[in-house]
Amino acid sequence: MAPSSTTPVLPTKTGVLIVGAGPAGLALATSLRQLGVDHVLIDRNDEVQPGSKAAAIQPRTLEYLDRIGVADRLIQAGARGRGFRLHDRRQTLLRASYDNLDTPYPYVLLVSQQSTETCLLARLEELGGAVHRGHVFLGSTPDFPGVAATIAGPDGVLRAITARYLVGCDGIHSTVRTAAGIGFPGTAPEQLFAIADVRLDANADAVPKEDTTFYLSSAGMLLVSPLAGGQHRIVGPAPGPAAPTGEDVERLLSERGPRAERIRVMEVLTASTYRVQERVAERFSAGPVFLVGDAAHTHSPAGGQGMNTGIQDAGNLAWKLYAVLTGLAPAALLDTYHGERHPIAAELVAFTSQFAKLANLRDPATGELRNRVLAAAAAVPGVTDWITVKLAQLDLGYTQEPDLGTPRVGHRVWPTTVPPVGLRWTLALPGDDSTTLPDEQGILAVRHVPTLATPLLIRPDGYLAARGVSIAPAEVLDRLSSYLPSSPTR
């Protein structure tokens, strides 16, 4: 394919080469562009790919996307789900409600991955960035202190690009990960799943309208989730390798969904099959090479966690790359990317794997016991709140110290208490004085918060860097390197 007149020319040198323009790659590129970091983003596809794939954006992810100017436009494109339900086809066993979460986004945003990528791309282009489409990463060799990558362009010509850092956002079959020699241990269960975005009979009252619902039956699990525009996503075992038809979806709903009259599928918008893999890369970095998103971890889609974790990987890595490339921090700061994100991915894979096994119990007696236990657990004060916070990813942090109502270093700082200012560090001071924020190039913003008992310094990704710091911004800036993360304590 010949390059079009609008295809940007591939540079021969860059600070960061990003391979893969899915949600994680676009989030990383948008963040770096907002920070003013020189980078190149390539993708083998000629355009954003159709279909939904991931369809749930959690509150914690929306909090980060707000920092890079994408949250509002995504909210316009999606629908607000109020929570998740576990249902035994007759009644709700357990409901995790997002209504009372302490976040500016107390809901799960139901939106197709295609819309997510489109909104991220629009923001990237708004900032002056671009995707080099039709470019394929073939491999790399060391070129101290970075790498020299070989790229096949859309015209078939091989090109070389030298990069200080290389980031693989290129999915579970990551060429970047393979080239770096990083292992990807785990399992690939034999079960093949079908995924379909459909329009159902508008008169089907039994179909969920606000909550993503996991139906549990002796036939196995079925996920039914509302989407924007009156659509629904259906996920369940595939009848075969071919994409499910409307009849296949109706059969899944009849065998596993709500006990109701026949629910008719009026239209199948997209449909495909996929095989779940449960893997975590041995390392998230190797010298100047980093892995983000599905290239680093992949797991069951139960709970809508995967794409969200990849975007948050990007948020963790972006500000660290900026700090190192601008001389604000030593290169050792980048070692904390693996230290902070690998444990979260490992825990996530374990959590979703256990959930999937629990949901797919086939023995009727064991399934009935599971249902009774879930219903009993839902009645225990605090249990559904714990599950809700976990699904919303608001419990994620880089320390094992308990919150106890006051954030500790490594905890998320509530944006309802200290509103973020883009990707700047934030110095939150007690009191209600009016302070002028730094200019657009400043790396530190000042917020006055009457309810604070002590000054807080907040990282660009929303986690607490230090408590009890100086109230003088200049002094905080001078000592910023002392507040950088080292080895996480979790």
Coordinates of C-alpha atoms in Angstrom, one line a residue:
M1 CA 0.0 0.0 0.0
A2 CA 1.4 3.4 -1.0
P3 CA 1.5 6.1 1.7
S4 CA -1.2 8.7 1.5
S5 CA -0.5 12.4 1.4
T6 CA -1.7 12.6 4.9
T7 CA 0.6 9.9 6.3
P8 CA 3.1 11.6 8.5
V9 CA 6.8 11.0 7.6
L10 CA 8.4 8.6 10.0
P11 CA 11.3 10.3 11.9
T12 CA 14.7 8.6 12.1
K13 CA 15.1 9.5 15.8
T14 CA 12.8 10.0 18.8
G15 CA 12.7 10.0 22.5
V16 CA 10.0 7.3 22.9
L17 CA 8.8 4.8 20.2
I18 CA 5.3 3.5 21.0
V19 CA 4.2 0.3 19.1
G20 CA 0.4 -0.1 19.1
A21 CA -2.3 2.5 18.9
G22 CA -5.0 0.7 21.0
P23 CA -6.4 2.4 24.1
A24 CA -3.1 1.9 26.1
G25 CA -0.9 3.2 23.3
L26 CA -3.1 6.1 22.6
A27 CA -3.4 7.0 26.3
L28 CA 0.4 6.9 26.6
A29 CA 0.9 9.0 23.4
T30 CA -1.7 11.6 24.5
S31 CA -0.1 11.9 27.9
L32 CA 3.4 12.3 26.4
R33 CA 2.1 14.9 23.9
Q34 CA 0.5 16.8 26.7
L35 CA 3.7 16.8 28.6
G36 CA 5.7 17.9 25.6
V37 CA 7.7 14.6 25.2
D38 CA 9.1 13.8 21.8
H39 CA 7.6 10.4 20.7
V40 CA 6.5 8.4 17.7
L41 CA 3.3 6.2 17.7
I42 CA 3.0 3.5 15.1
D43 CA 0.3 1.0 14.4
R44 CA -0.1 -1.8 11.8
N45 CA -3.8 -1.0 11.1
D46 CA -4.9 1.7 8.7
E47 CA -7.6 3.0 11.0
V48 CA -9.3 2.5 14.4
Q49 CA -10.7 -1.0 14.3
P50 CA -14.5 -1.5 14.5
G51 CA -16.2 -3.4 17.3
S52 CA -16.5 -3.1 21.0
K53 CA -14.0 -5.5 22.6
A54 CA -13.6 -3.8 26.0
A55 CA -16.8 -1.9 26.8
A56 CA -16.5 -0.7 30.4
I57 CA -14.5 2.2 31.7
Q58 CA -14.1 2.3 35.5
P59 CA -14.2 5.4 37.7
R60 CA -10.4 5.3 38.4
T61 CA -9.7 5.2 34.7
L62 CA -12.0 8.2 34.1
E63 CA -10.2 10.1 36.8
Y64 CA -6.9 9.6 34.8
L65 CA -8.6 10.3 31.4
D66 CA -9.9 13.6 32.9
R67 CA -6.2 14.6 33.4
I68 CA -5.5 14.3 29.7
G69 CA -8.8 15.9 28.5
V70 CA -10.6 12.8 27.3
A71 CA -13.2 12.0 30.0
D72 CA -15.9 14.5 29.1
R73 CA -16.0 13.5 25.4
L74 CA -16.1 9.8 26.3
I75 CA -19.0 10.4 28.7
Q76 CA -20.9 12.0 25.9
A77 CA -20.3 8.9 23.7
G78 CA -21.3 6.3 26.4
A79 CA -24.0 5.3 28.8
R80 CA -23.7 5.4 32.6
G81 CA -24.1 2.0 34.2
R82 CA -25.0 2.1 37.9
G83 CA -23.2 -1.1 38.8
F84 CA -22.8 -4.9 38.5
R85 CA -25.2 -7.7 39.4
L86 CA -24.8 -11.4 40.0
H87 CA -28.1 -13.0 39.1
D88 CA -29.3 -16.7 39.3
R89 CA -31.8 -16.2 36.5
R90 CA -34.6 -15.7 39.0
Q91 CA -33.3 -13.0 41.3
T92 CA -30.4 -10.8 42.1
L93 CA -27.9 -12.5 44.5
L94 CA -25.5 -9.6 44.9
R95 CA -25.4 -6.0 43.5
A96 CA -22.4 -3.7 43.5
S97 CA -23.8 -0.2 43.3
Y98 CA -21.5 2.7 42.1
D99 CA -24.0 5.4 43.2
N100 CA -22.2 6.4 46.4
L101 CA -18.5 6.1 45.4
D102 CA -16.3 8.9 46.4
T103 CA -15.3 10.0 42.9
P104 CA -16.4 12.6 40.3
Y105 CA -17.5 9.6 38.2
P106 CA -19.8 7.4 40.4
Y107 CA -20.7 5.0 37.6
V108 CA -19.2 2.6 35.1
L109 CA -19.1 4.1 31.7
L110 CA -20.5 1.7 29.1
V111 CA -18.8 2.6 25.8
S112 CA -17.3 0.6 22.9
Q113 CA -13.5 0.3 22.7
Q114 CA -13.9 1.8 19.2
S115 CA -15.4 5.0 20.7
T116 CA -12.7 5.0 23.4
E117 CA -9.9 4.8 20.8
T118 CA -11.7 7.5 18.6
C119 CA -11.9 9.9 21.5
L120 CA -8.3 9.3 22.5
L121 CA -7.2 9.8 18.9
A122 CA -9.2 13.0 18.6
R123 CA -7.4 14.4 21.8
L124 CA -4.0 13.3 20.5
E125 CA -4.6 15.1 17.2
E126 CA -5.9 18.1 19.0
L127 CA -2.6 18.3 20.8
G128 CA -0.7 18.1 17.5
G129 CA 0.1 14.4 17.7
A130 CA -0.5 11.6 15.1
V131 CA -0.5 7.9 14.5
H132 CA 1.8 6.5 11.8
R133 CA -0.6 4.1 10.3
G134 CA 0.3 0.9 8.4
H135 CA 3.7 0.7 10.1
V136 CA 4.8 -2.7 11.4
F137 CA 7.5 -3.2 14.1
L138 CA 9.8 -6.0 13.0
G139 CA 12.4 -6.0 15.7
S140 CA 15.1 -3.9 17.5
T141 CA 18.8 -4.1 18.4
P142 CA 20.6 -2.3 21.3
D143 CA 21.9 1.2 20.4
F144 CA 23.2 2.6 23.7
P145 CA 21.5 4.0 25.6
G146 CA 18.4 3.1 23.7
V147 CA 17.4 0.9 20.8
A148 CA 17.4 0.9 17.0
A149 CA 14.1 -0.4 15.7
T150 CA 13.3 -1.8 12.2
I151 CA 9.9 -0.7 10.9
A152 CA 8.1 -1.8 7.7
G153 CA 6.2 1.1 6.2
P154 CA 2.9 1.0 4.4
D155 CA 4.9 1.2 1.1
G156 CA 6.8 -2.0 2.0
V157 CA 10.1 -0.1 2.6
L158 CA 12.1 -1.0 5.7
R159 CA 13.1 2.0 7.8
A160 CA 15.2 2.4 10.9
I161 CA 14.3 4.6 13.9
T162 CA 16.5 5.2 16.9
A163 CA 14.6 5.6 20.2
R164 CA 15.8 6.3 23.7
Y165 CA 12.9 4.2 25.0
L166 CA 10.7 1.6 23.3
V167 CA 7.2 0.8 24.6
G168 CA 5.2 -2.2 23.5
C169 CA 1.5 -1.5 23.5
D170 CA 1.0 -4.2 20.9
G171 CA -1.3 -6.7 22.6
I172 CA -1.0 -10.3 23.8
H173 CA 1.0 -11.4 20.8
S174 CA 3.5 -8.5 21.4
T175 CA 6.4 -8.4 19.0
V176 CA 8.1 -5.9 21.3
R177 CA 7.9 -8.3 24.2
T178 CA 9.2 -11.2 22.1
A179 CA 12.1 -9.1 20.7
A180 CA 13.0 -8.1 24.3
G181 CA 13.1 -11.7 25.4
I182 CA 10.6 -11.2 28.1
G183 CA 8.6 -14.3 29.1
F184 CA 4.8 -14.4 29.2
P185 CA 3.9 -17.3 31.5
G186 CA 0.3 -18.3 32.3
T187 CA -2.5 -20.4 30.9
A188 CA -4.9 -20.4 28.0
P189 CA -8.1 -22.2 29.0
E190 CA -9.7 -24.2 26.2
Q191 CA -13.1 -22.5 26.5
L192 CA -13.9 -20.4 23.4
F193 CA -16.1 -17.4 24.1
A194 CA -18.6 -15.5 21.9
I195 CA -19.0 -11.7 22.1
A196 CA -21.8 -9.9 20.3
D197 CA -23.2 -6.3 20.4
V198 CA -26.8 -6.5 19.5
R199 CA -30.1 -4.7 19.5
L200 CA -32.7 -6.6 21.5
D201 CA -36.5 -6.4 21.4
A202 CA -37.3 -3.1 23.0
N203 CA -40.2 -4.7 24.9
A204 CA -37.9 -7.2 26.6
D205 CA -38.5 -6.0 30.2
A206 CA -36.2 -8.7 31.7
V207 CA -33.1 -7.4 29.9
P208 CA -30.8 -5.2 32.2
K209 CA -31.2 -1.5 31.4
E210 CA -28.6 0.0 33.9
D211 CA -26.5 -2.7 35.4
T212 CA -23.9 -5.1 33.8
T213 CA -25.3 -8.5 34.9
F214 CA -23.6 -11.8 35.2
Y215 CA -26.2 -14.6 35.0
L216 CA -25.2 -17.8 36.8
S217 CA -26.8 -21.1 35.8
S218 CA -26.0 -24.8 35.6
A219 CA -25.3 -24.2 31.9
G220 CA -22.6 -21.7 32.8
M221 CA -22.2 -17.9 32.9
L222 CA -23.7 -15.3 30.6
L223 CA -22.8 -11.6 30.7
V224 CA -25.4 -9.1 29.5
S225 CA -24.5 -5.4 29.6
P226 CA -26.3 -2.3 28.3
L227 CA -24.4 0.0 25.9
A228 CA -25.0 3.4 24.5
G229 CA -27.6 3.8 21.8
G230 CA -29.9 1.1 23.1
Q231 CA -27.5 -1.7 22.4
H232 CA -26.5 -4.7 24.5
R233 CA -23.4 -6.7 24.8
I234 CA -23.7 -10.4 25.2
V235 CA -20.8 -12.6 26.2
G236 CA -21.0 -16.4 26.7
P237 CA -19.6 -19.7 25.4
A238 CA -19.2 -19.9 21.7
P239 CA -21.2 -22.6 19.8
G240 CA -18.3 -22.9 17.4
P241 CA -15.4 -21.0 15.9
A242 CA -17.6 -18.8 13.7
A243 CA -18.9 -15.5 14.9
P244 CA -22.3 -16.0 16.7
T245 CA -25.5 -15.3 14.8
G246 CA -28.7 -13.7 16.1
E247 CA -30.1 -17.2 16.6
D248 CA -26.9 -18.2 18.6
V249 CA -27.4 -15.2 20.9
E250 CA -31.1 -15.9 21.4
R251 CA -30.2 -19.5 22.4
L252 CA -27.6 -18.2 24.9
L253 CA -30.2 -15.9 26.4
S254 CA -32.8 -18.7 26.6
E255 CA -30.4 -21.2 28.2
R256 CA -28.5 -18.9 30.5
G257 CA -30.1 -15.5 30.7
P258 CA -33.2 -14.2 32.6
R259 CA -36.1 -16.6 33.0
A260 CA -38.5 -14.8 30.7
E261 CA -40.4 -15.1 27.5
R262 CA -38.2 -15.4 24.4
I263 CA -35.9 -12.4 24.1
R264 CA -35.5 -11.6 20.4
V265 CA -32.4 -10.3 18.8
M266 CA -33.4 -7.6 16.3
E267 CA -29.9 -6.9 14.9
V268 CA -26.4 -8.1 15.4
L269 CA -24.0 -5.1 15.0
T270 CA -20.7 -6.9 15.7
A271 CA -19.8 -10.4 16.6
S272 CA -16.7 -12.5 17.1
T273 CA -15.1 -15.2 19.2
Y274 CA -12.1 -15.1 21.4
R275 CA -10.1 -17.4 23.7
V276 CA -9.3 -16.1 27.2
Q277 CA -5.7 -16.2 28.3
E278 CA -4.4 -15.6 31.8
R279 CA -0.8 -14.3 31.6
V280 CA 1.5 -11.8 33.2
A281 CA 4.8 -10.8 31.7
E282 CA 7.8 -11.8 33.9
R283 CA 9.0 -8.2 33.7
F284 CA 7.3 -5.0 32.6
S285 CA 10.7 -3.6 31.5
A286 CA 14.0 -4.7 30.2
G287 CA 16.6 -1.9 29.9
P288 CA 15.1 0.8 27.6
V289 CA 12.0 -1.4 26.7
F290 CA 8.7 -1.3 28.5
L291 CA 5.4 -3.2 28.2
V292 CA 2.0 -1.6 28.7
G293 CA -1.5 -3.1 28.6
D294 CA -2.2 -6.5 27.0
A295 CA 1.4 -6.8 26.1
A296 CA 2.1 -7.0 29.8
H297 CA -1.0 -8.8 31.2
T298 CA -4.1 -10.5 29.9
H299 CA -6.9 -12.2 31.7
S300 CA -10.6 -13.0 31.9
P301 CA -12.8 -10.1 30.9
A302 CA -14.9 -10.7 34.0
G303 CA -15.5 -7.4 35.9
G304 CA -14.4 -5.1 33.0
Q305 CA -10.8 -4.6 34.3
G306 CA -8.4 -5.2 31.4
M307 CA -8.4 -2.1 29.2
N308 CA -8.7 0.0 32.4
T309 CA -5.5 -1.5 33.8
G310 CA -3.7 -0.8 30.5
I311 CA -4.7 2.8 30.5
Q312 CA -3.5 3.2 34.1
D313 CA -0.2 1.5 33.1
A314 CA 0.2 4.3 30.6
G315 CA -0.6 6.9 33.2
N316 CA 2.1 5.5 35.5
L317 CA 4.7 5.3 32.9
A318 CA 4.1 8.7 31.1
W319 CA 5.1 11.1 33.8
K320 CA 8.1 9.0 34.7
L321 CA 9.4 9.0 31.1
Y322 CA 8.9 12.8 31.1
A323 CA 10.8 13.2 34.4
V324 CA 13.7 11.2 33.2
L325 CA 13.9 12.6 29.6
T326 CA 13.8 16.2 31.0
G327 CA 16.5 15.5 33.7
L328 CA 14.0 16.1 36.5
A329 CA 14.7 12.5 37.8
P330 CA 17.4 9.9 37.4
A331 CA 16.9 7.0 35.1
A332 CA 16.3 4.7 38.1
L333 CA 12.8 6.2 38.5
L334 CA 11.8 4.1 35.5
D335 CA 12.6 0.9 37.5
T336 CA 9.6 1.7 39.7
Y337 CA 7.2 1.1 36.8
H338 CA 7.6 -2.6 37.0
G339 CA 7.7 -2.4 40.8
E340 CA 4.4 -0.6 41.0
R341 CA 2.4 -2.1 38.1
H342 CA 3.5 -5.8 38.1
P343 CA 1.9 -6.6 41.5
I344 CA -1.4 -4.9 40.5
A345 CA -1.5 -7.0 37.2
A346 CA -0.7 -10.2 39.1
E347 CA -3.4 -9.6 41.6
L348 CA -5.9 -8.7 38.9
V349 CA -5.3 -11.9 36.9
A350 CA -5.7 -13.9 40.1
F351 CA -9.0 -12.1 41.0
T352 CA -10.6 -12.4 37.6
S353 CA -9.5 -16.0 37.2
Q354 CA -11.2 -16.9 40.5
F355 CA -14.3 -15.0 39.6
A356 CA -14.5 -16.8 36.2
K357 CA -14.1 -20.2 37.8
L358 CA -16.8 -19.4 40.4
A359 CA -19.2 -18.1 37.7
N360 CA -18.8 -21.2 35.5
L361 CA -19.5 -23.9 38.0
R362 CA -21.6 -26.5 36.2
D363 CA -22.6 -28.9 39.0
P364 CA -26.1 -27.9 40.0
A365 CA -25.6 -28.7 43.7
T366 CA -22.3 -26.8 43.8
G367 CA -23.9 -23.9 41.9
E368 CA -26.8 -23.7 44.3
L369 CA -24.3 -23.6 47.3
R370 CA -22.4 -20.8 45.5
N371 CA -25.6 -18.8 45.0
R372 CA -26.6 -19.2 48.7
V373 CA -23.1 -18.1 49.8
L374 CA -23.2 -15.0 47.5
A375 CA -26.7 -14.0 48.8
A376 CA -25.5 -14.4 52.4
A377 CA -22.4 -12.4 51.7
A378 CA -24.4 -9.6 50.1
A379 CA -26.3 -9.3 53.4
V380 CA -23.2 -8.7 55.5
P381 CA -22.5 -5.0 56.0
G382 CA -19.5 -3.8 54.0
V383 CA -19.1 -6.7 51.6
T384 CA -20.8 -5.2 48.6
D385 CA -19.0 -1.9 49.3
W386 CA -15.7 -3.7 49.2
I387 CA -16.6 -5.4 46.0
T388 CA -17.7 -2.2 44.4
V389 CA -14.6 -0.3 45.3
K390 CA -12.5 -3.2 43.9
L391 CA -14.4 -3.3 40.6
A392 CA -14.2 0.5 40.3
Q393 CA -10.4 0.1 40.9
L394 CA -10.5 2.9 43.5
D395 CA -8.6 0.6 45.9
L396 CA -5.5 0.4 43.8
G397 CA -2.3 1.9 45.2
Y398 CA 1.4 1.4 45.7
T399 CA 1.5 0.7 49.5
Q400 CA 0.1 -1.8 51.9
E401 CA -0.5 0.8 54.6
P402 CA -4.2 1.2 55.5
D403 CA -5.9 4.4 54.4
L404 CA -7.8 5.0 57.7
G405 CA -9.5 8.0 56.3
T406 CA -6.2 9.8 55.5
P407 CA -4.2 8.9 52.3
R408 CA -0.7 7.5 52.9
V409 CA 2.2 7.8 50.5
G410 CA 1.3 5.6 47.5
H411 CA -2.5 5.9 47.9
R412 CA -4.9 7.5 45.5
V413 CA -5.8 11.1 46.5
W414 CA -9.5 11.7 46.1
P415 CA -10.0 14.1 43.3
T416 CA -13.2 15.2 45.0
T417 CA -10.9 16.6 47.7
V418 CA -8.0 17.8 45.6
P419 CA -9.1 18.4 42.0
P420 CA -6.3 17.6 39.5
V421 CA -4.6 20.1 37.2
G422 CA -3.7 18.1 34.1
L423 CA -0.5 16.1 34.4
R424 CA 1.2 18.5 36.8
W425 CA 2.4 17.7 40.3
T426 CA -0.1 19.2 42.8
L427 CA 0.8 20.9 46.0
A428 CA -2.4 20.9 48.1
L429 CA -2.3 23.3 51.0
P430 CA -4.6 23.8 54.0
G431 CA -6.7 26.9 53.8
D432 CA -8.9 28.8 51.4
D433 CA -6.5 31.4 50.0
S434 CA -6.6 32.2 46.3
T435 CA -3.3 31.3 44.6
T436 CA -2.5 31.8 40.9
L437 CA -1.5 28.6 39.2
P438 CA 1.8 28.3 37.4
D439 CA 1.9 29.1 33.7
E440 CA 1.0 26.5 31.1
Q441 CA 4.6 25.2 31.2
G442 CA 4.8 24.8 34.9
I443 CA 5.1 21.4 36.4
L444 CA 3.6 22.2 39.8
A445 CA 0.1 23.4 40.5
V446 CA -1.1 24.8 43.9
R447 CA -4.5 24.0 45.4
H448 CA -5.9 25.3 48.6
V449 CA -8.2 22.9 50.4
P450 CA -9.9 24.0 53.6
T451 CA -10.4 20.5 54.9
L452 CA -6.7 19.5 54.8
A453 CA -4.8 19.1 58.0
T454 CA -1.4 19.0 56.4
P455 CA 0.2 19.9 53.0
L456 CA 0.1 17.1 50.5
L457 CA 2.2 16.6 47.3
I458 CA 0.4 14.6 44.7
R459 CA 2.0 12.8 41.7
P460 CA 0.8 13.5 38.1
D461 CA -1.1 10.2 38.1
G462 CA -3.1 11.1 41.2
Y463 CA -1.2 9.2 43.9
L464 CA 0.3 10.7 47.1
A465 CA 4.0 11.4 46.9
A466 CA 4.5 13.0 50.3
R467 CA 2.7 14.5 53.4
G468 CA 3.8 17.4 55.5
V469 CA 5.8 19.1 52.8
S470 CA 6.8 22.7 52.7
I471 CA 4.1 25.2 51.8
A472 CA 6.5 27.1 49.6
P473 CA 6.2 25.9 46.0
A474 CA 9.8 26.8 45.1
E475 CA 11.1 24.7 47.9
V476 CA 9.0 21.8 46.9
L477 CA 10.3 22.0 43.4
D478 CA 13.9 22.1 44.6
R479 CA 13.3 19.0 46.6
L480 CA 11.1 17.2 44.1
S481 CA 13.6 14.4 43.5
S482 CA 13.4 13.4 47.2
Y483 CA 9.6 12.7 46.8
L484 CA 10.0 10.4 43.8
P485 CA 8.9 6.8 44.4
S486 CA 11.5 4.1 45.0
S487 CA 10.7 0.4 45.7
P488 CA 7.0 0.1 46.5
T489 CA 6.1 -1.3 50.0
R490 CA 3.1 -3.4 48.9

